[in-house]
Short mmCIF file of C-alpha atoms in Angstrom, two decimals:
data_model
loop_
_atom_site.label_atom_id
_atom_site.label_comp_id
_atom_site.label_asym_id
_atom_site.label_seq_id
_atom_site.Cartn_x
_atom_site.Cartn_y
_atom_site.Cartn_z
CA MET A 1 -31.99 25.38 43.70
CA SER A 2 -32.03 22.55 41.08
CA THR A 3 -29.22 22.73 38.34
CA THR A 4 -30.88 19.98 36.42
CA MET A 5 -31.67 21.41 32.71
CA GLY A 6 -34.91 20.93 31.17
CA PRO A 7 -35.43 19.08 27.99
CA LYS A 8 -35.41 22.15 25.86
CA ALA A 9 -32.17 23.36 27.39
CA SER A 10 -30.56 19.98 27.25
CA LEU A 11 -31.69 19.74 23.25
CA ARG A 12 -30.08 22.99 22.51
CA LYS A 13 -26.65 22.10 24.10
CA ASN A 14 -26.70 18.82 22.14
CA ILE A 15 -27.31 20.57 19.06
CA GLN A 16 -24.51 23.13 19.85
CA ARG A 17 -22.13 20.11 20.55
CA LYS A 18 -23.07 18.67 17.13
CA ARG A 19 -22.40 22.03 15.41
CA GLU A 20 -19.05 22.22 17.01
CA GLU A 21 -18.24 18.54 15.99
CA VAL A 22 -19.38 19.39 12.45
CA ASP A 23 -17.15 22.75 12.38
CA LEU A 24 -14.28 20.81 13.74
CA SER A 25 -14.57 17.97 11.11
CA ALA A 26 -14.72 20.50 8.30
CA ILE A 27 -11.27 22.06 9.28
CA ARG A 28 -8.72 20.94 6.81
CA LEU A 29 -5.32 20.25 8.51
CA THR A 30 -3.30 19.51 5.17
CA THR A 31 -2.89 20.63 1.52
CA GLU A 32 -1.99 18.62 -1.52
CA SER A 33 -0.17 19.94 -4.60
CA TYR A 34 2.41 18.98 -7.26
CA PHE A 35 5.78 20.43 -8.43
CA SER A 36 4.25 20.77 -11.79
CA PRO A 37 0.86 20.23 -13.46
CA ASP A 38 1.95 17.66 -15.77
CA SER A 39 3.87 15.51 -13.04
CA THR A 40 2.03 13.88 -10.10
CA LEU A 41 5.07 12.15 -8.71
CA PRO A 42 5.41 12.93 -5.76
CA LEU A 43 2.10 14.14 -4.26
CA ILE A 44 3.15 17.12 -1.81
CA ILE A 45 1.39 17.11 1.58
CA GLN A 46 1.77 20.06 3.88
CA PRO A 47 0.07 21.28 6.92
CA ALA A 48 -2.73 23.74 6.50
CA MET A 49 -2.11 25.30 9.81
CA ASP A 50 0.67 25.29 12.69
CA GLY A 51 1.05 22.55 15.19
CA VAL A 52 -0.09 19.46 13.02
CA ASN A 53 1.32 16.49 14.41
CA LEU A 54 2.46 14.37 11.42
CA ALA A 55 2.46 10.92 13.09
CA SER A 56 -0.86 11.48 14.61
CA TRP A 57 -2.46 12.85 11.43
CA ALA A 58 -1.12 9.88 9.43
CA SER A 59 -2.64 7.35 11.88
CA SER A 60 -6.04 9.06 11.47
CA ASN A 61 -5.58 8.88 7.72
CA LEU A 62 -4.08 5.44 7.04
CA GLY A 63 -6.73 4.80 4.27
CA TYR A 64 -6.24 8.07 2.40
CA ILE A 65 -2.40 7.87 2.53
CA ARG A 66 -2.53 4.18 1.25
CA GLU A 67 -4.94 5.21 -1.68
CA GLN A 68 -2.84 8.11 -2.71
CA LEU A 69 0.51 6.08 -2.52
CA ALA A 70 -1.08 3.61 -4.82
CA THR A 71 -2.08 6.11 -7.13
CA HIS A 72 1.11 8.24 -7.09
CA GLY A 73 4.02 5.93 -6.03
CA GLY A 74 5.37 8.69 -3.85
CA ILE A 75 4.16 11.14 -1.18
CA LEU A 76 6.57 14.07 0.26
CA PHE A 77 5.52 15.65 3.50
CA ARG A 78 6.86 18.98 3.65
CA ASN A 79 6.89 21.67 6.50
CA PHE A 80 5.92 19.48 9.25
CA ASN A 81 7.95 19.41 12.50
CA ILE A 82 10.01 16.35 12.12
CA ASP A 83 13.13 17.57 13.67
CA SER A 84 14.74 14.50 15.21
CA PRO A 85 15.30 10.76 14.34
CA ALA A 86 12.70 9.53 17.03
CA LYS A 87 10.18 11.76 15.43
CA PHE A 88 10.97 10.36 11.89
CA GLU A 89 10.85 6.93 13.12
CA GLN A 90 7.54 7.53 15.08
CA PHE A 91 5.99 8.83 11.84
CA ALA A 92 7.24 5.81 9.85
CA ARG A 93 5.83 3.54 12.42
CA SER A 94 2.54 5.35 12.28
CA ILE A 95 2.15 4.18 8.50
CA GLY A 96 4.53 1.03 8.26
CA LYS A 97 3.78 -0.55 11.71
CA GLU A 98 6.83 -2.83 12.22
CA LEU A 99 9.94 -1.34 10.76
CA PHE A 100 12.74 -3.36 9.26
CA ASP A 101 15.87 -3.77 11.12
CA GLU A 102 17.78 -6.32 9.56
CA TYR A 103 19.55 -4.23 6.76
CA GLY A 104 23.14 -4.80 6.26
CA ASP A 105 23.71 -2.47 3.26
CA LEU A 106 23.14 0.85 5.32
CA PRO A 107 24.60 2.01 8.49
CA ARG A 108 22.29 2.08 11.54
CA GLU A 109 21.47 5.54 12.80
CA ASN A 110 21.64 4.54 16.43
CA PRO A 111 22.32 1.02 18.07
CA GLY A 112 18.62 -0.28 18.48
CA SER A 113 16.97 2.19 16.48
CA LYS A 114 15.10 0.90 13.36
CA VAL A 115 16.20 4.16 11.19
CA TYR A 116 19.45 4.15 9.06
CA GLY A 117 21.84 6.59 7.46
CA SER A 118 21.70 6.88 3.71
CA THR A 119 24.50 5.05 1.78
CA PRO A 120 27.99 6.08 2.60
CA TYR A 121 29.14 6.64 -1.01
CA PRO A 122 31.56 9.32 -2.35
CA ALA A 123 29.71 12.61 -2.47
CA ASP A 124 30.98 13.33 -5.87
CA LYS A 125 29.71 10.28 -7.32
CA SER A 126 25.98 9.36 -8.11
CA ILE A 127 24.29 6.40 -6.58
CA LEU A 128 22.29 5.16 -9.59
CA PHE A 129 18.68 4.18 -9.95
CA HIS A 130 17.43 1.11 -7.92
CA ASN A 131 14.40 -0.41 -5.85
CA GLU A 132 15.52 -1.24 -2.52
CA SER A 133 16.75 -4.84 -2.17
CA SER A 134 15.15 -5.90 -5.39
CA HIS A 135 18.32 -7.79 -5.83
CA MET A 136 17.42 -9.98 -2.83
CA HIS A 137 14.84 -12.77 -2.07
CA ARG A 138 12.81 -10.01 0.07
CA TRP A 139 12.25 -6.23 0.05
CA PRO A 140 10.32 -3.59 1.73
CA MET A 141 7.27 -2.44 0.09
CA LYS A 142 7.74 0.97 1.67
CA ILE A 143 10.72 3.31 2.09
CA PHE A 144 10.98 6.56 3.99
CA PHE A 145 13.59 9.15 3.54
CA HIS A 146 13.97 12.21 5.85
CA CYS A 147 16.22 15.02 5.28
CA VAL A 148 18.26 16.24 8.49
CA LYS A 149 20.33 18.65 6.55
CA PRO A 150 20.26 19.27 2.70
CA ALA A 151 23.57 19.61 0.84
CA GLU A 152 24.99 22.87 -0.04
CA LYS A 153 24.45 22.01 -3.66
CA GLY A 154 23.09 19.09 -5.39
CA GLY A 155 22.20 16.12 -3.50
CA ALA A 156 18.75 15.34 -4.89
CA THR A 157 17.26 11.89 -4.43
CA PRO A 158 15.86 11.51 -7.90
CA ILE A 159 12.85 9.03 -8.23
CA ILE A 160 11.07 7.44 -11.33
CA ASP A 161 7.91 5.98 -11.70
CA CYS A 162 8.65 2.22 -12.56
CA ARG A 163 5.17 1.82 -14.39
CA LYS A 164 6.36 4.24 -16.90
CA ILE A 165 9.64 2.63 -17.39
CA TYR A 166 7.73 -0.60 -18.10
CA GLN A 167 5.29 1.03 -20.61
CA GLN A 168 7.97 3.01 -22.47
CA LEU A 169 11.01 0.84 -22.71
CA ASP A 170 11.41 -1.09 -25.89
CA PRO A 171 9.25 -4.26 -25.58
CA ALA A 172 12.11 -6.53 -27.03
CA ILE A 173 14.15 -5.60 -23.83
CA ILE A 174 11.23 -6.03 -21.47
CA LYS A 175 10.57 -9.50 -23.13
CA LYS A 176 14.06 -10.80 -23.09
CA MET A 177 14.46 -9.56 -19.32
CA THR A 178 11.34 -10.92 -18.23
CA GLU A 179 12.16 -14.42 -19.70
CA LYS A 180 15.72 -14.61 -18.77
CA LYS A 181 15.71 -12.59 -15.53
CA LEU A 182 18.54 -11.12 -13.75
CA LEU A 183 21.62 -12.45 -11.98
CA TYR A 184 23.22 -10.34 -9.52
CA VAL A 185 26.77 -11.15 -8.41
CA ARG A 186 28.56 -9.85 -5.60
CA ASN A 187 31.91 -10.30 -4.44
CA PHE A 188 32.65 -8.94 -0.83
CA VAL A 189 35.98 -7.67 -1.11
CA ASN A 190 37.78 -6.44 2.17
CA GLY A 191 37.94 -2.65 2.36
CA LEU A 192 35.52 -2.05 -0.66
CA ASP A 193 31.75 -1.91 -0.25
CA VAL A 194 30.23 -3.34 3.00
CA SER A 195 31.84 -6.46 4.28
CA TRP A 196 30.11 -9.79 4.33
CA GLN A 197 29.86 -9.71 8.13
CA GLN A 198 28.12 -6.19 7.89
CA PHE A 199 25.89 -7.11 5.15
CA PHE A 200 24.59 -10.45 6.79
CA GLN A 201 24.93 -9.23 10.25
CA ASN A 202 26.75 -12.27 11.28
CA SER A 203 30.47 -13.13 11.33
CA ASN A 204 29.79 -16.77 11.65
CA LYS A 205 30.50 -18.40 8.18
CA ALA A 206 28.01 -21.47 8.74
CA ALA A 207 25.27 -19.10 9.98
CA VAL A 208 25.82 -16.84 6.68
CA GLU A 209 25.88 -20.24 4.68
CA ALA A 210 22.49 -21.29 6.22
CA TYR A 211 21.09 -17.89 5.46
CA CYS A 212 22.16 -18.21 1.86
CA ARG A 213 20.67 -21.48 1.39
CA ARG A 214 17.47 -20.30 2.80
CA ALA A 215 17.23 -17.18 0.77
CA GLY A 216 18.18 -19.15 -2.56
CA ILE A 217 21.70 -17.46 -2.73
CA GLU A 218 24.60 -19.30 -4.44
CA TYR A 219 27.78 -18.79 -2.36
CA GLU A 220 31.55 -19.75 -2.67
CA TRP A 221 34.14 -18.77 -0.12
CA LYS A 222 37.40 -17.46 -1.87
CA ASP A 223 40.93 -16.69 -0.36
CA ASN A 224 41.28 -14.70 2.81
CA ASP A 225 37.72 -15.21 3.78
CA GLN A 226 36.30 -13.43 0.94
CA LEU A 227 32.72 -14.30 -0.13
CA SER A 228 31.23 -14.37 -3.53
CA THR A 229 27.33 -14.71 -4.17
CA ARG A 230 25.05 -15.04 -7.07
CA GLN A 231 21.20 -14.52 -6.84
CA LEU A 232 18.56 -15.02 -9.44
CA CYS A 233 15.87 -12.44 -9.56
CA ASN A 234 13.08 -11.12 -11.60
CA ALA A 235 13.79 -8.20 -13.81
CA VAL A 236 9.96 -7.09 -13.97
CA ALA A 237 7.21 -7.66 -11.38
CA ARG A 238 3.45 -7.25 -10.88
CA HIS A 239 2.42 -4.88 -7.91
CA PRO A 240 0.71 -7.32 -5.48
CA HIS A 241 -1.92 -4.47 -4.82
CA THR A 242 -2.63 -2.65 -8.03
CA GLY A 243 -1.65 -5.45 -10.47
CA GLU A 244 0.17 -2.95 -12.54
CA MET A 245 3.42 -4.14 -14.13
CA LEU A 246 6.82 -2.79 -13.22
CA PHE A 247 10.38 -2.40 -14.25
CA PHE A 248 11.63 -3.83 -10.74
CA ASN A 249 15.26 -4.19 -10.31
CA GLN A 250 18.68 -2.76 -9.68
CA VAL A 251 20.22 -3.34 -12.99
CA GLN A 252 21.70 0.17 -13.30
CA LEU A 253 23.00 0.30 -9.99
CA HIS A 254 25.03 -3.01 -10.72
CA HIS A 255 25.93 -2.94 -14.17
CA ILE A 256 29.70 -2.36 -14.80
CA SER A 257 28.82 0.00 -17.71
CA CYS A 258 26.97 2.55 -15.49
CA LEU A 259 29.87 3.43 -13.42
CA ASP A 260 31.46 6.51 -14.64
CA ALA A 261 34.66 6.26 -16.77
CA SER A 262 37.36 6.93 -14.19
CA THR A 263 35.65 4.64 -11.56
CA ARG A 264 35.06 1.59 -14.26
CA ASP A 265 38.56 1.95 -15.63
CA SER A 266 40.00 1.69 -12.02
CA MET A 267 37.83 -1.31 -11.00
CA LEU A 268 38.79 -3.25 -14.02
CA ALA A 269 42.50 -2.49 -13.50
CA MET A 270 42.06 -4.02 -10.19
CA PHE A 271 39.63 -7.04 -10.89
CA ASP A 272 38.75 -9.38 -13.55
CA GLU A 273 35.08 -8.64 -14.56
CA LYS A 274 33.97 -12.02 -12.69
CA ASP A 275 35.61 -10.52 -9.54
CA LEU A 276 34.31 -7.04 -9.40
CA PRO A 277 32.59 -6.09 -6.26
CA ARG A 278 29.13 -5.97 -8.19
CA ASN A 279 27.78 -6.94 -11.41
CA VAL A 280 24.75 -8.18 -12.94
CA TYR A 281 24.13 -10.42 -16.03
CA TYR A 282 21.15 -11.89 -17.68
CA GLY A 283 19.63 -15.02 -15.44
CA ASP A 284 21.62 -17.40 -17.75
CA GLY A 285 24.99 -15.84 -17.00
CA SER A 286 25.43 -14.16 -20.41
CA PRO A 287 26.25 -10.37 -20.59
CA ILE A 288 23.64 -7.36 -20.64
CA GLU A 289 24.57 -5.61 -23.73
CA ASP A 290 25.88 -1.98 -23.26
CA SER A 291 23.39 -0.70 -25.94
CA VAL A 292 20.58 -2.24 -23.72
CA MET A 293 21.95 -0.29 -20.86
CA ASP A 294 22.23 2.95 -22.90
CA GLU A 295 18.41 2.74 -23.82
CA ILE A 296 17.57 2.05 -20.26
CA ASN A 297 19.78 4.93 -18.93
CA ALA A 298 18.38 7.35 -21.45
CA LEU A 299 14.88 6.58 -20.22
CA TYR A 300 15.57 6.95 -16.67
CA GLU A 301 17.27 10.37 -17.32
CA ARG A 302 14.19 11.40 -19.24
CA LEU A 303 11.84 10.11 -16.94
CA ALA A 304 13.48 11.24 -13.53
CA VAL A 305 11.90 13.70 -11.27
CA ARG A 306 14.22 15.65 -9.12
CA PHE A 307 13.53 18.20 -6.26
CA GLN A 308 15.69 20.06 -3.78
CA TRP A 309 15.65 18.79 -0.12
CA GLN A 310 14.35 21.00 2.52
CA ALA A 311 15.44 20.35 6.06
CA THR A 312 12.47 18.27 8.01
CA ASP A 313 11.14 16.92 4.46
CA THR A 314 10.18 13.35 4.59
CA ILE A 315 9.20 11.13 1.55
CA MET A 316 7.41 7.75 1.43
CA LEU A 317 7.89 5.77 -1.59
CA ASP A 318 6.19 2.47 -2.68
CA ASN A 319 9.32 0.84 -3.18
CA MET A 320 8.08 -1.53 -6.01
CA MET A 321 6.27 1.27 -7.95
CA VAL A 322 9.04 3.85 -7.51
CA SER A 323 12.72 3.69 -8.09
CA HIS A 324 15.48 6.20 -6.39
CA SER A 325 18.87 7.24 -6.89
CA ARG A 326 21.19 10.10 -5.47
CA ASP A 327 22.81 12.92 -7.16
CA PRO A 328 26.43 14.03 -6.19
CA PHE A 329 26.39 16.98 -3.76
CA GLU A 330 28.84 19.40 -2.03
CA GLY A 331 28.85 20.28 1.61
CA ALA A 332 27.51 18.16 4.62
CA ARG A 333 24.33 16.39 3.79
CA LYS A 334 22.42 13.97 6.11
CA ILE A 335 19.53 11.85 5.05
CA MET A 336 17.80 9.17 7.08
CA VAL A 337 16.04 5.97 6.08
CA ALA A 338 13.42 3.52 7.22
CA MET A 339 11.87 0.69 5.65
CA ALA A 340 8.52 -1.32 6.24
CA GLU A 341 6.16 -4.10 5.09
CA ILE A 342 8.76 -6.67 3.88
CA ILE A 343 7.61 -8.86 1.36
CA SER A 344 9.34 -11.93 -0.02
CA GLN A 345 9.43 -13.33 -3.71
CA ASP A 346 7.54 -16.27 -2.47
CA GLU A 347 4.88 -14.01 -0.96
CA LEU A 348 4.46 -12.04 -4.11
CA LEU A 349 4.04 -15.00 -6.40
CA SER A 350 1.37 -16.28 -4.03
CA LEU A 351 -0.73 -13.03 -4.35
CA GLN A 352 -0.66 -13.00 -8.24
#
């Protein structure tokens, strides 16, 4: 007996299949929310049901993710099953494609991986606000943080919308920093901060010098093979995709006045100001006034968004649009980092 369906049966089957496809497409896999009605940074995305694979979902919704990131500046992915460095890296790759793996300021999570551990800085000290690598000639457009283990107490990663800093900071400060730019001075001192070999990922002095020349970094070798560098960078920038003006820099992280009193006094007891491991000046080498830093610090504190990490949380930031920091903490804490979409100062200028 023939099993071939007649035209009507075939039509009914096709209609049923279409209905099933429509029903499946109507299922919401994620939900969106905010920590508070008056703050849209970050957008919080969570699974609407069990079993949602974040990397697969992200790959299928890249347009939506990019649109939301351009609007909000940061997206927190919460309650997804990201429970290993490999899964975190897979997710970051699903959005950032090629991850950056030439970063010397952070320890690599595993040899060969493109995931880093967070900055190894004393737990009882704050890491101040900064846009990652904004003191360099190139930086990542996207940065991802993933919580393996939240601290027992404290340890938030505060974030700030750099559009709001630009809009609300005293226009006279913005004007002066725009015109003069910023000069970052770094002295790689043995036993303090990362070594120049680690930062440049090369122990060959000639290779480091060649890199500095390509990157527009002034350099000077001092006694005991210690290296001093100076790099001129912008204090503000125009976002290459949205056209919005941003307060984009590491002025708080580098300025000596922003260290806590005990650390500052200890550093100044050991070094002349010109020999400090890190410092920042106006682009002409003149000091940035403490009063200016006080105003910047107060605005940062007022606009900072803090949330408590939960295990498996992953937050993606537009690194130009959002600055980040780290609060002091108690107990074990493990945060991993990935970076993507590297852009250089020259590329940014070409897009203006």
